[in-house]
Short mmCIF file of C-alpha atoms in Angstrom, two decimals:
data_model
loop_
_atom_site.label_atom_id
_atom_site.label_comp_id
_atom_site.label_asym_id
_atom_site.label_seq_id
_atom_site.Cartn_x
_atom_site.Cartn_y
_atom_site.Cartn_z
CA UNK S 1 9.53 9.59 19.66
CA UNK S 2 7.12 12.48 20.36
CA UNK S 3 3.44 11.84 19.85
CA UNK S 4 2.86 14.43 17.12
CA UNK S 5 5.72 12.99 15.06
CA UNK S 6 4.40 9.47 15.53
CA UNK S 7 0.89 10.50 14.45
CA UNK S 8 2.25 12.35 11.40
CA UNK S 9 4.43 9.39 10.38
CA UNK S 10 1.58 6.94 10.84
CA UNK S 11 -0.78 9.09 8.78
CA UNK S 12 1.74 9.39 5.93
CA UNK S 13 2.38 5.65 5.90
CA UNK S 14 -1.38 4.95 5.93
CA UNK S 15 -2.01 7.27 2.98
CA UNK S 16 0.87 5.69 0.99
CA UNK S 17 -0.50 2.21 1.78
CA UNK S 18 -4.00 3.21 0.73
CA UNK S 19 -2.74 4.55 -2.67
CA UNK S 20 -0.68 1.36 -3.26
CA UNK S 21 -3.62 -0.87 -2.32
CA UNK S 22 -6.01 0.96 -4.65
CA UNK S 23 -3.58 0.91 -7.59
CA UNK S 24 -2.66 -2.73 -7.06
CA UNK S 25 -6.29 -3.77 -6.62
CA UNK S 26 -7.32 -1.89 -9.75
CA UNK S 27 -4.65 -3.62 -11.85
CA UNK S 28 -5.61 -7.00 -10.44
CA UNK S 29 -9.23 -6.52 -11.50
CA UNK S 30 -8.17 -5.35 -14.98
CA UNK S 31 -5.40 -7.85 -15.70
CA UNK S 32 -6.82 -10.87 -13.92
CA UNK S 33 -4.60 -13.70 -12.63
CA UNK S 34 -3.15 -14.37 -16.11
CA UNK S 35 -1.91 -10.78 -16.65
CA UNK S 36 -3.79 -10.20 -19.93
CA UNK S 37 -4.09 -6.62 -21.20
CA UNK S 38 -6.12 -5.59 -24.25
CA UNK S 39 -5.76 -2.18 -25.91
CA UNK S 40 -8.29 -0.90 -28.42
CA UNK S 41 -8.27 1.57 -31.33
CA UNK S 42 -10.83 2.72 -33.89
CA UNK S 43 -8.92 3.81 -37.03
CA UNK S 44 -12.01 4.38 -39.13
CA UNK S 45 -11.13 4.92 -42.79
CA UNK S 46 -7.40 5.11 -42.02
CA UNK S 47 -4.78 2.38 -42.27
CA UNK S 48 -3.40 1.42 -38.85
CA UNK S 49 0.37 1.14 -38.37
CA UNK S 50 1.80 -0.51 -35.23
CA UNK S 51 5.54 0.25 -34.98
CA UNK S 52 8.14 -1.76 -32.96
CA UNK S 53 7.82 0.64 -30.01
CA UNK S 54 4.32 -0.75 -29.46
CA UNK S 55 4.41 -4.15 -31.13
CA UNK S 56 7.74 -5.36 -29.69
CA UNK S 57 7.65 -3.59 -26.36
CA UNK S 58 7.55 -6.84 -24.34
CA UNK S 59 8.91 -10.33 -24.77
CA UNK S 60 5.41 -11.80 -24.90
CA UNK S 61 3.43 -12.69 -27.98
CA UNK S 62 1.00 -10.07 -29.26
CA UNK S 63 -2.32 -10.88 -30.89
CA UNK S 64 -3.92 -8.27 -33.13
CA UNK S 65 -7.58 -8.57 -34.21
CA UNK S 66 -9.27 -6.19 -36.65
CA UNK S 67 -12.97 -5.80 -37.47
CA UNK S 68 -14.38 -3.93 -40.45
CA UNK S 69 -17.91 -2.63 -41.06
CA UNK S 70 -20.12 -5.15 -42.79
CA UNK S 71 -18.34 -7.85 -44.79
CA UNK S 72 -15.48 -5.66 -46.02
CA UNK S 73 -12.15 -7.41 -46.56
CA UNK S 74 -9.50 -6.97 -43.84
CA UNK S 75 -5.75 -7.38 -44.47
CA UNK S 76 -2.72 -7.47 -42.15
CA UNK S 77 0.95 -7.41 -43.11
CA UNK S 78 4.12 -7.76 -41.02
CA UNK S 79 7.50 -6.48 -42.23
CA UNK S 80 10.69 -4.72 -41.25
CA UNK S 81 10.20 -1.15 -40.10
CA UNK S 82 12.29 0.37 -42.90
CA UNK S 83 10.27 -1.50 -45.55
CA UNK S 84 6.97 -0.32 -44.13
CA UNK S 85 8.25 3.27 -44.02
CA UNK S 86 9.13 3.12 -47.70
CA UNK S 87 5.70 1.74 -48.61
CA UNK S 88 3.59 4.05 -46.48
CA UNK S 89 5.69 7.27 -46.81
CA UNK S 90 3.12 10.09 -46.87
CA UNK S 91 0.06 7.86 -47.05
CA UNK S 92 -2.78 8.64 -44.69
CA UNK S 93 -2.48 6.35 -41.68
CA UNK S 94 -3.18 6.19 -37.97
CA UNK S 95 0.21 5.45 -36.40
CA UNK S 96 0.30 4.06 -32.86
CA UNK S 97 2.45 6.09 -30.45
CA UNK S 98 1.89 4.07 -27.28
CA UNK S 99 -0.76 2.64 -24.97
CA UNK S 100 -2.92 4.13 -22.22
CA UNK S 101 -3.72 1.97 -19.19
CA UNK S 102 -6.36 4.37 -17.88
CA UNK S 103 -8.67 3.71 -20.84
CA UNK S 104 -6.84 0.63 -22.20
CA UNK S 105 -6.46 2.34 -25.54
CA UNK S 106 -4.00 2.42 -28.33
CA UNK S 107 -2.83 5.99 -28.61
CA UNK S 108 -2.69 6.87 -32.29
CA UNK S 109 -1.85 9.98 -34.37
CA UNK S 110 -3.27 10.36 -37.87
CA UNK S 111 -0.93 11.84 -40.42
CA UNK S 112 -0.38 11.94 -44.19
CA UNK S 113 -2.78 12.72 -46.97
CA UNK S 114 -1.76 10.39 -49.78
CA UNK S 115 -2.88 6.83 -50.52
CA UNK S 116 -1.08 3.51 -50.70
CA UNK S 117 -2.00 -0.10 -51.36
CA UNK S 118 0.44 -2.10 -49.19
CA UNK S 119 -1.03 -5.46 -50.21
CA UNK S 120 0.54 -5.20 -53.68
CA UNK S 121 4.13 -5.18 -52.36
CA UNK S 122 6.16 -8.36 -52.05
CA UNK S 123 8.05 -7.58 -48.87
CA UNK S 124 5.88 -8.91 -46.07
CA UNK S 125 7.31 -11.44 -43.64
CA UNK S 126 3.83 -12.49 -42.63
CA UNK S 127 0.30 -11.58 -43.66
CA UNK S 128 -3.31 -12.61 -43.22
CA UNK S 129 -6.66 -11.59 -44.63
CA UNK S 130 -10.35 -12.18 -43.87
CA UNK S 131 -13.90 -11.07 -44.57
CA UNK S 132 -15.23 -8.70 -41.93
CA UNK S 133 -12.39 -9.54 -39.55
CA UNK S 134 -8.90 -10.98 -39.32
CA UNK S 135 -6.35 -11.89 -36.64
CA UNK S 136 -2.57 -12.28 -36.50
CA UNK S 137 -0.30 -13.36 -33.64
CA UNK S 138 3.11 -11.74 -33.60
CA UNK S 139 6.01 -13.45 -31.84
CA UNK S 140 9.07 -11.57 -30.75
CA UNK S 141 11.56 -13.88 -32.56
CA UNK S 142 11.99 -11.60 -35.57
CA UNK S 143 11.70 -8.23 -33.75
CA UNK S 144 11.80 -5.41 -34.59
CA UNK S 145 8.78 -5.49 -36.92
CA UNK S 146 5.93 -3.21 -37.98
CA UNK S 147 2.35 -4.36 -38.56
CA UNK S 148 0.01 -2.73 -41.08
CA UNK S 149 -3.77 -3.17 -40.86
CA UNK S 150 -6.10 -1.99 -43.59
CA UNK S 151 -9.58 -2.57 -44.95
CA UNK S 152 -10.80 -2.66 -48.54
CA UNK S 153 -11.71 0.31 -50.64
CA UNK S 154 -14.35 2.58 -49.11
CA UNK S 155 -14.34 0.38 -46.00
CA UNK S 156 -13.83 1.32 -42.40
CA UNK S 157 -11.95 -0.38 -39.59
CA UNK S 158 -14.42 -0.21 -36.74
CA UNK S 159 -12.12 -1.74 -34.15
CA UNK S 160 -8.58 -3.05 -33.78
CA UNK S 161 -7.47 -4.74 -30.56
CA UNK S 162 -3.96 -5.62 -29.42
CA UNK S 163 -3.82 -8.27 -26.68
CA UNK S 164 -0.69 -8.95 -24.62
CA UNK S 165 -0.37 -11.61 -21.90
CA UNK S 166 2.35 -11.35 -19.28
CA UNK S 167 1.96 -13.24 -15.97
CA UNK S 168 4.55 -10.96 -14.39
CA UNK S 169 2.10 -8.06 -14.55
CA UNK S 170 -0.48 -9.84 -12.38
CA UNK S 171 2.26 -10.86 -9.92
CA UNK S 172 3.47 -7.30 -9.50
CA UNK S 173 -0.08 -6.08 -9.12
CA UNK S 174 -0.73 -8.61 -6.32
CA UNK S 175 2.51 -7.68 -4.57
CA UNK S 176 1.57 -3.98 -4.76
CA UNK S 177 -1.84 -4.75 -3.30
CA UNK S 178 -0.43 -6.78 -0.38
CA UNK S 179 2.26 -4.22 0.38
CA UNK S 180 -0.33 -1.44 0.30
CA UNK S 181 -2.57 -3.26 2.77
CA UNK S 182 0.36 -3.89 5.13
CA UNK S 183 1.42 -0.23 5.03
CA UNK S 184 -2.19 0.85 5.58
CA UNK S 185 -2.62 -1.27 8.70
CA UNK S 186 0.80 -0.29 10.08
CA UNK S 187 0.16 3.38 9.45
CA UNK S 188 -3.22 3.34 11.18
CA UNK S 189 -1.66 1.56 14.15
CA UNK S 190 1.12 4.17 14.44
CA UNK S 191 -1.37 7.04 14.13
CA UNK S 192 -3.71 5.62 16.81
CA UNK S 193 -0.86 4.66 19.15
CA UNK S 194 0.80 8.05 18.77
CA UNK S 195 -2.42 9.78 19.83
CA UNK S 196 -2.40 8.04 23.24
CA UNK S 197 -0.53 9.67 26.16
CA UNK S 198 1.38 7.87 28.94
CA UNK S 199 -0.52 6.39 31.88
CA UNK S 200 -0.69 8.44 35.10
CA UNK S 201 2.25 7.59 37.36
CA UNK S 202 3.88 5.51 34.65
CA UNK S 203 7.21 6.13 32.95
CA UNK S 204 7.38 8.83 30.31
CA UNK S 205 8.98 8.33 26.91
CA UNK S 206 12.40 9.55 28.23
CA UNK S 207 12.35 7.05 31.11
CA UNK S 208 11.49 9.55 33.89
CA UNK S 209 8.39 9.31 36.12
CA UNK S 210 5.68 11.93 35.77
CA UNK S 211 5.26 14.68 38.29
CA UNK S 212 1.85 13.30 39.29
CA UNK S 213 3.40 9.89 39.92
CA UNK S 214 6.08 11.29 42.16
CA UNK S 215 3.59 13.49 44.03
CA UNK S 216 1.22 10.53 44.64
CA UNK S 217 4.13 8.39 45.84
CA UNK S 218 5.27 11.10 48.27
CA UNK S 219 1.75 11.46 49.72
CA UNK S 220 1.42 7.70 50.19
CA UNK S 221 4.86 7.58 51.91
CA UNK S 222 4.02 10.42 54.34
CA UNK S 223 0.72 8.81 55.18
CA UNK S 224 2.41 5.48 55.86
CA UNK S 225 5.10 7.07 58.11
CA UNK S 226 2.42 8.93 60.14
CA UNK S 227 0.49 5.76 60.68
CA UNK S 228 3.60 3.95 61.94
CA UNK S 229 4.44 6.77 64.39
CA UNK S 230 0.89 6.83 65.78
CA UNK S 231 0.92 3.06 66.31
CA UNK S 232 4.26 3.23 68.12
CA UNK S 233 2.98 6.02 70.43
CA UNK S 234 -0.10 4.08 71.30
CA UNK S 235 1.94 0.96 72.07
CA UNK S 236 4.40 2.86 74.29
CA UNK S 237 1.54 4.58 76.20
CA UNK S 238 -0.13 1.28 76.86
CA UNK S 239 3.14 -0.28 78.08
CA UNK S 240 3.76 2.55 80.57
CA UNK S 241 0.26 2.38 81.93
CA UNK S 242 0.66 -1.33 82.52
CA UNK S 243 4.10 -1.14 84.16
CA UNK S 244 3.23 1.65 86.76
CA UNK S 245 0.72 0.45 89.42
CA UNK S 246 -1.49 2.78 91.41
CA UNK S 247 0.22 3.24 94.90
CA UNK S 248 -2.14 5.81 96.46
CA UNK S 249 -4.38 4.92 99.43
CA UNK S 250 -7.89 5.98 100.10
CA UNK S 251 -6.81 9.35 101.57
CA UNK S 252 -4.79 10.23 98.53
CA UNK S 253 -1.46 9.75 100.35
CA UNK S 254 1.02 7.63 98.55
CA UNK S 255 1.38 4.30 100.27
CA UNK S 256 4.70 3.31 101.64
CA UNK S 257 6.15 0.09 100.49
CA UNK S 258 6.17 -2.60 103.10
CA UNK S 259 9.44 -3.33 104.95
CA UNK S 260 10.38 -6.83 104.17
CA UNK S 261 12.31 -7.07 107.52
CA UNK S 262 9.29 -6.23 109.64
CA UNK S 263 7.25 -9.17 110.74
CA UNK S 264 3.61 -9.01 111.39
CA UNK S 265 2.82 -8.93 115.17
CA UNK S 266 -0.13 -10.84 116.25
#
């Protein structure tokens, strides 16, 4: 693979890993190991309505807590969605549309201008009341259901929280964090490795030797051949000088070899 492509691929993988690690780490810090998420709303002087799209969105139990200003009475009622619609009709209410994980808020839309007193109806499958605050845990056995939260006359709901616990959320966040870190490390390795060229004289990516490598090898081969020839010439010259004796006499005339048949006369 060409170096620019390797660097580009490594950079892309590293960026993806960084994003996954940041998102996974953020969810881990927010949800904890138990996977508990809490969403908050401030209905004020409006009645809060939590429909099945929000209340029964998961299979986990949902705990709703409401706090009113001062010691005002707080009431909660749980019923079938169609029954709540018939009671509330055009009454002024803050109806939850969903949740926001960025601010951990209940997204609500206020609509209606009339008034209603839901406590007076005998249709609630579950209800609770308190002074200043109240809480109700909703299981998913009887879903779908709608929850209505209201305060007394001329009272305000300062805060309503919806808490959901799902251990699967924390598990998915941890997996996302780990996968992000692995991708980040792998991407950085590819980007750094792709920026390094091949070693001089070593094999290229397509399996061929570099021109510098072949040139260096040729020079070394020629030098070695020259050295061998020089040594051989020196050896031959030395051998010839040793095998041929000096046969000249003092006058410069070549000496004649002695006749082996001639005896020395005394």
